């Protein structure tokens, strides 16, 4: 049986991967800091990277509730970064990608 690729698969997958890549840039290649601070790295990992992983799982298994949880989990730090100038404002776009993916997913119907 062959799985059909829907638009929400592409949007959710791209948002999750983009958020993970942005987190790596924020922590390891940040032009605004000289050294890696592990406490902010752990905080941003929990607030930005883990919801991206959850969004990827939600897309793979077509589970709407997980996508909504990923959006709710990441919206506040994403809004904070969206208000800053620079590349990290794209975290707001990835969080909106989670929301649009949730809205595009069809609810599961029994029977």
Tab-separated table of N, CA and C in Angstrom:
chain	number	residue	atom	x	y	z
A	1	UNK	N	0.843	-1.169	0.000
A	1	UNK	CA	0.000	0.000	0.000
A	1	UNK	C	0.896	1.241	0.000
A	2	UNK	N	0.576	2.154	-0.832
A	2	UNK	CA	1.386	3.359	-0.981
A	2	UNK	C	0.709	4.533	-0.284
A	3	UNK	N	1.472	5.249	0.518
A	3	UNK	CA	0.927	6.397	1.242
A	3	UNK	C	0.844	7.596	0.308
A	4	UNK	N	-0.231	8.360	0.448
A	4	UNK	CA	-0.397	9.564	-0.365
A	4	UNK	C	0.178	10.749	0.377
A	5	UNK	N	0.947	11.538	-0.340
A	5	UNK	CA	1.553	12.726	0.240
A	5	UNK	C	0.569	13.887	0.117
A	6	UNK	N	0.178	14.437	1.248
A	6	UNK	CA	-0.750	15.561	1.282
A	6	UNK	C	0.034	16.858	1.466
A	7	UNK	N	-0.619	17.979	1.240
A	7	UNK	CA	0.038	19.278	1.390
A	7	UNK	C	0.442	19.521	2.839
A	8	UNK	N	-0.335	19.001	3.791
A	8	UNK	CA	0.031	19.218	5.190
A	8	UNK	C	1.284	18.442	5.566
A	9	UNK	N	1.566	17.323	4.876
A	9	UNK	CA	2.826	16.612	5.117
A	9	UNK	C	4.014	17.497	4.759
A	10	UNK	N	3.917	18.150	3.618
A	10	UNK	CA	5.013	19.008	3.154
A	10	UNK	C	5.154	20.227	4.062
A	11	UNK	N	4.037	20.884	4.371
A	11	UNK	CA	4.080	22.089	5.198
A	11	UNK	C	4.569	21.786	6.613
A	12	UNK	N	4.031	20.759	7.224
A	12	UNK	CA	4.445	20.404	8.583
A	12	UNK	C	5.879	19.918	8.643
A	13	UNK	N	6.275	19.106	7.667
A	13	UNK	CA	7.657	18.628	7.630
A	13	UNK	C	8.645	19.755	7.407
A	14	UNK	N	8.315	20.656	6.496
A	14	UNK	CA	9.204	21.794	6.227
A	14	UNK	C	9.293	22.713	7.442
A	15	UNK	N	8.181	22.918	8.131
A	15	UNK	CA	8.200	23.771	9.327
A	15	UNK	C	9.038	23.146	10.435
A	16	UNK	N	8.886	21.849	10.634
A	16	UNK	CA	9.668	21.168	11.666
A	16	UNK	C	11.157	21.178	11.369
A	17	UNK	N	11.525	20.876	10.135
A	17	UNK	CA	12.941	20.869	9.753
A	17	UNK	C	13.525	22.273	9.827
A	18	UNK	N	12.767	23.262	9.360
A	18	UNK	CA	13.257	24.643	9.413
A	18	UNK	C	13.470	25.094	10.853
A	19	UNK	N	12.566	24.713	11.746
A	19	UNK	CA	12.712	25.094	13.145
A	19	UNK	C	13.932	24.426	13.770
A	20	UNK	N	14.175	23.171	13.438
A	20	UNK	CA	15.363	22.476	13.946
A	20	UNK	C	16.647	23.114	13.419
A	21	UNK	N	16.651	23.470	12.149
A	21	UNK	CA	17.832	24.111	11.572
A	21	UNK	C	18.060	25.495	12.183
A	22	UNK	N	16.991	26.257	12.377
A	22	UNK	CA	17.125	27.571	13.009
A	22	UNK	C	17.656	27.452	14.434
A	23	UNK	N	17.228	26.418	15.154
A	23	UNK	CA	17.739	26.224	16.507
A	23	UNK	C	19.239	25.933	16.477
A	24	UNK	N	19.676	25.102	15.539
A	24	UNK	CA	21.109	24.807	15.421
A	24	UNK	C	21.904	26.071	15.099
A	25	UNK	N	21.372	26.906	14.235
A	25	UNK	CA	22.044	28.174	13.927
A	25	UNK	C	22.074	29.064	15.167
A	26	UNK	N	20.968	29.102	15.901
A	26	UNK	CA	20.888	29.933	17.102
A	26	UNK	C	21.918	29.513	18.144
A	27	UNK	N	22.110	28.224	18.314
A	27	UNK	CA	22.996	27.748	19.372
A	27	UNK	C	24.450	27.672	18.919
A	28	UNK	N	24.712	27.108	17.748
A	28	UNK	CA	26.087	26.811	17.358
A	28	UNK	C	26.730	27.863	16.456
A	29	UNK	N	25.943	28.602	15.694
A	29	UNK	CA	26.501	29.569	14.743
A	29	UNK	C	25.934	30.965	14.948
A	30	UNK	N	25.611	31.312	16.173
A	30	UNK	CA	24.980	32.593	16.474
A	30	UNK	C	25.984	33.733	16.315
A	31	UNK	N	25.707	34.676	15.421
A	31	UNK	CA	26.647	35.785	15.240
A	31	UNK	C	26.613	36.797	16.388
A	32	UNK	N	25.625	36.697	17.274
A	32	UNK	CA	25.484	37.657	18.363
A	32	UNK	C	26.159	37.218	19.658
A	33	UNK	N	26.660	35.988	19.717
A	33	UNK	CA	27.357	35.542	20.924
A	33	UNK	C	28.638	34.818	20.531
A	34	UNK	N	29.612	34.875	21.415
A	34	UNK	CA	30.928	34.314	21.124
A	34	UNK	C	31.008	32.851	21.539
A	35	UNK	N	30.441	32.504	22.672
A	35	UNK	CA	30.541	31.140	23.167
A	35	UNK	C	29.155	30.557	23.397
A	36	UNK	N	29.116	29.242	23.527
A	36	UNK	CA	27.846	28.551	23.751
A	36	UNK	C	27.532	28.575	25.240
A	37	UNK	N	26.386	29.105	25.580
A	37	UNK	CA	25.897	29.082	26.962
A	37	UNK	C	24.898	27.940	27.065
A	38	UNK	N	25.153	27.007	27.957
A	38	UNK	CA	24.361	25.785	27.979
A	38	UNK	C	22.988	25.952	28.608
A	39	UNK	N	22.829	26.868	29.528
A	39	UNK	CA	21.496	27.068	30.112
A	39	UNK	C	20.508	27.617	29.081
A	40	UNK	N	20.836	28.684	28.337
A	40	UNK	CA	19.916	29.113	27.271
A	40	UNK	C	19.763	28.069	26.168
A	41	UNK	N	20.823	27.295	25.927
A	41	UNK	CA	20.728	26.250	24.907
A	41	UNK	C	19.705	25.199	25.313
A	42	UNK	N	19.720	24.809	26.582
A	42	UNK	CA	18.759	23.821	27.061
A	42	UNK	C	17.339	24.386	27.053
A	43	UNK	N	17.195	25.631	27.462
A	43	UNK	CA	15.871	26.261	27.476
A	43	UNK	C	15.289	26.362	26.071
A	44	UNK	N	16.096	26.822	25.123
A	44	UNK	CA	15.588	26.934	23.755
A	44	UNK	C	15.393	25.569	23.118
A	45	UNK	N	16.173	24.567	23.549
A	45	UNK	CA	15.961	23.200	23.059
A	45	UNK	C	14.572	22.717	23.450
A	46	UNK	N	14.223	22.942	24.707
A	46	UNK	CA	12.912	22.502	25.194
A	46	UNK	C	11.788	23.307	24.549
A	47	UNK	N	11.995	24.595	24.334
A	47	UNK	CA	10.922	25.457	23.846
A	47	UNK	C	10.802	25.525	22.324
A	48	UNK	N	11.854	25.156	21.583
A	48	UNK	CA	11.805	25.283	20.123
A	48	UNK	C	12.115	23.981	19.386
A	49	UNK	N	13.127	23.239	19.836
A	49	UNK	CA	13.538	22.032	19.119
A	49	UNK	C	12.583	20.863	19.385
A	50	UNK	N	12.216	20.652	20.638
A	50	UNK	CA	11.311	19.543	20.955
A	50	UNK	C	9.931	19.684	20.307
A	51	UNK	N	9.322	20.888	20.281
A	51	UNK	CA	8.058	20.999	19.548
A	51	UNK	C	8.214	20.712	18.055
A	52	UNK	N	9.385	21.025	17.496
A	52	UNK	CA	9.623	20.705	16.086
A	52	UNK	C	9.645	19.193	15.882
A	53	UNK	N	10.274	18.484	16.803
A	53	UNK	CA	10.262	17.023	16.730
A	53	UNK	C	8.863	16.459	16.900
A	54	UNK	N	8.095	17.043	17.803
A	54	UNK	CA	6.710	16.621	18.001
A	54	UNK	C	5.876	16.885	16.751
A	55	UNK	N	6.124	18.008	16.096
A	55	UNK	CA	5.410	18.321	14.853
A	55	UNK	C	5.761	17.310	13.764
A	56	UNK	N	7.024	16.901	13.717
A	56	UNK	CA	7.426	15.900	12.721
A	56	UNK	C	6.715	14.566	12.978
A	57	UNK	N	6.611	14.174	14.245
A	57	UNK	CA	5.877	12.949	14.577
A	57	UNK	C	4.400	13.083	14.221
A	58	UNK	N	3.823	14.235	14.493
A	58	UNK	CA	2.409	14.463	14.179
A	58	UNK	C	2.154	14.358	12.685
A	59	UNK	N	3.089	14.838	11.883
A	59	UNK	CA	2.930	14.761	10.431
A	59	UNK	C	3.090	13.320	9.958
A	60	UNK	N	4.076	12.606	10.506
A	60	UNK	CA	4.306	11.223	10.074
A	60	UNK	C	3.113	10.329	10.372
A	61	UNK	N	2.493	10.533	11.544
A	61	UNK	CA	1.386	9.671	11.942
A	61	UNK	C	0.017	10.309	11.731
A	62	UNK	N	-0.032	11.490	11.122
A	62	UNK	CA	-1.280	12.219	10.842
A	62	UNK	C	-2.131	12.380	12.100
A	63	UNK	N	-1.506	12.831	13.164
A	63	UNK	CA	-2.172	12.981	14.449
A	63	UNK	C	-2.343	14.463	14.752
A	64	UNK	N	-3.569	14.947	14.611
A	64	UNK	CA	-3.870	16.382	14.741
A	64	UNK	C	-3.566	16.946	16.118
A	65	UNK	N	-3.902	16.215	17.147
A	65	UNK	CA	-3.731	16.730	18.501
A	65	UNK	C	-2.259	17.020	18.802
A	66	UNK	N	-1.360	16.160	18.338
A	66	UNK	CA	0.070	16.414	18.539
A	66	UNK	C	0.505	17.696	17.842
A	67	UNK	N	-0.055	17.961	16.673
A	67	UNK	CA	0.303	19.190	15.960
A	67	UNK	C	-0.195	20.417	16.719
A	68	UNK	N	-1.369	20.332	17.295
A	68	UNK	CA	-1.887	21.441	18.094
A	68	UNK	C	-1.035	21.653	19.347
A	69	UNK	N	-0.596	20.571	19.968
A	69	UNK	CA	0.278	20.673	21.136
A	69	UNK	C	1.609	21.306	20.744
A	70	UNK	N	2.165	20.913	19.600
A	70	UNK	CA	3.426	21.496	19.128
A	70	UNK	C	3.265	22.994	18.876
A	71	UNK	N	2.140	23.382	18.306
A	71	UNK	CA	1.892	24.809	18.075
A	71	UNK	C	1.773	25.567	19.396
A	72	UNK	N	0.966	25.054	20.308
A	72	UNK	CA	0.791	25.722	21.594
A	72	UNK	C	2.068	25.797	22.409
A	73	UNK	N	2.904	24.768	22.281
A	73	UNK	CA	4.159	24.705	23.015
A	73	UNK	C	5.165	25.729	22.489
A	74	UNK	N	5.150	25.956	21.185
A	74	UNK	CA	6.196	26.786	20.580
A	74	UNK	C	5.765	28.221	20.284
A	75	UNK	N	4.510	28.570	20.473
A	75	UNK	CA	4.044	29.878	20.020
A	75	UNK	C	4.659	31.036	20.808
A	76	UNK	N	4.783	30.921	22.119
A	76	UNK	CA	5.301	32.052	22.897
A	76	UNK	C	6.770	32.360	22.603
A	77	UNK	N	7.675	31.370	22.628
A	77	UNK	CA	9.054	31.723	22.250
A	77	UNK	C	9.171	32.137	20.790
A	78	UNK	N	8.322	31.584	19.938
A	78	UNK	CA	8.360	31.968	18.525
A	78	UNK	C	7.926	33.414	18.338
A	79	UNK	N	6.920	33.838	19.080
A	79	UNK	CA	6.504	35.242	19.011
A	79	UNK	C	7.599	36.164	19.536
A	80	UNK	N	8.303	35.720	20.563
A	80	UNK	CA	9.422	36.514	21.082
A	80	UNK	C	10.499	36.678	20.012
A	81	UNK	N	10.870	35.581	19.370
A	81	UNK	CA	11.896	35.659	18.330
A	81	UNK	C	11.386	36.385	17.090
A	82	UNK	N	10.095	36.309	16.817
A	82	UNK	CA	9.542	37.008	15.654
A	82	UNK	C	9.637	38.520	15.816
A	83	UNK	N	9.694	38.990	17.048
A	83	UNK	CA	9.789	40.428	17.295
A	83	UNK	C	11.224	40.943	17.223
A	84	UNK	N	12.180	40.049	17.037
A	84	UNK	CA	13.581	40.464	16.957
A	84	UNK	C	13.994	40.590	15.499
A	85	UNK	N	14.931	41.474	15.212
A	85	UNK	CA	15.428	41.558	13.836
A	85	UNK	C	16.397	40.405	13.561
A	86	UNK	N	16.470	40.004	12.329
A	86	UNK	CA	17.428	38.971	11.957
A	86	UNK	C	16.759	37.676	11.546
A	87	UNK	N	17.590	36.665	11.381
A	87	UNK	CA	17.136	35.380	10.858
A	87	UNK	C	16.214	34.653	11.834
A	88	UNK	N	16.356	34.926	13.122
A	88	UNK	CA	15.580	34.187	14.108
A	88	UNK	C	14.115	34.601	14.150
A	89	UNK	N	13.750	35.639	13.429
A	89	UNK	CA	12.341	36.008	13.294
A	89	UNK	C	11.569	34.931	12.525
A	90	UNK	N	12.281	34.065	11.817
A	90	UNK	CA	11.634	32.981	11.077
A	90	UNK	C	11.030	31.920	11.999
A	91	UNK	N	11.382	31.927	13.278
A	91	UNK	CA	10.717	31.018	14.215
A	91	UNK	C	9.216	31.292	14.261
A	92	UNK	N	8.808	32.534	14.091
A	92	UNK	CA	7.383	32.860	14.040
A	92	UNK	C	6.696	32.228	12.845
A	93	UNK	N	7.394	32.183	11.723
A	93	UNK	CA	6.837	31.569	10.512
A	93	UNK	C	6.696	30.063	10.696
A	94	UNK	N	7.682	29.429	11.330
A	94	UNK	CA	7.585	27.982	11.535
A	94	UNK	C	6.437	27.645	12.481
A	95	UNK	N	6.218	28.481	13.477
A	95	UNK	CA	5.103	28.243	14.385
A	95	UNK	C	3.765	28.410	13.661
A	96	UNK	N	3.670	29.389	12.786
A	96	UNK	CA	2.455	29.524	11.966
A	96	UNK	C	2.290	28.331	11.028
A	97	UNK	N	3.402	27.775	10.579
A	97	UNK	CA	3.345	26.559	9.766
A	97	UNK	C	2.713	25.410	10.530
A	98	UNK	N	3.020	25.304	11.831
A	98	UNK	CA	2.381	24.272	12.655
A	98	UNK	C	0.872	24.497	12.721
A	99	UNK	N	0.464	25.758	12.882
A	99	UNK	CA	-0.964	26.066	12.968
A	99	UNK	C	-1.672	25.741	11.657
A	100	UNK	N	-1.098	26.154	10.536
A	100	UNK	CA	-1.733	25.876	9.248
A	100	UNK	C	-1.760	24.380	8.953
A	101	UNK	N	-0.732	23.661	9.377
A	101	UNK	CA	-0.731	22.212	9.209
A	101	UNK	C	-1.864	21.593	10.012
A	102	UNK	N	-2.049	22.048	11.239
A	102	UNK	CA	-3.148	21.554	12.065
A	102	UNK	C	-4.492	21.813	11.389
A	103	UNK	N	-4.656	23.002	10.820
A	103	UNK	CA	-5.925	23.341	10.176
A	103	UNK	C	-6.154	22.547	8.898
A	104	UNK	N	-5.079	22.167	8.204
A	104	UNK	CA	-5.221	21.399	6.967
A	104	UNK	C	-5.445	19.911	7.204
A	105	UNK	N	-5.042	19.421	8.360
A	105	UNK	CA	-5.232	17.996	8.660
A	105	UNK	C	-6.715	17.711	8.856
A	106	UNK	N	-7.151	16.613	8.313
A	106	UNK	CA	-8.549	16.225	8.470
A	106	UNK	C	-8.721	15.488	9.796
A	107	UNK	N	-9.822	15.765	10.501
A	107	UNK	CA	-10.044	15.033	11.751
A	107	UNK	C	-10.306	13.559	11.469
A	108	UNK	N	-9.867	12.724	12.381
A	108	UNK	CA	-10.055	11.281	12.251
A	108	UNK	C	-11.506	10.937	12.554
A	109	UNK	N	-12.106	10.139	11.673
A	109	UNK	CA	-13.501	9.717	11.874
A	109	UNK	C	-13.551	8.208	12.049
A	110	UNK	N	-14.288	7.782	13.030
A	110	UNK	CA	-14.443	6.350	13.269
A	110	UNK	C	-15.431	5.768	12.273
A	111	UNK	N	-15.137	4.568	11.833
A	111	UNK	CA	-16.057	3.862	10.955
A	111	UNK	C	-15.816	4.190	9.576
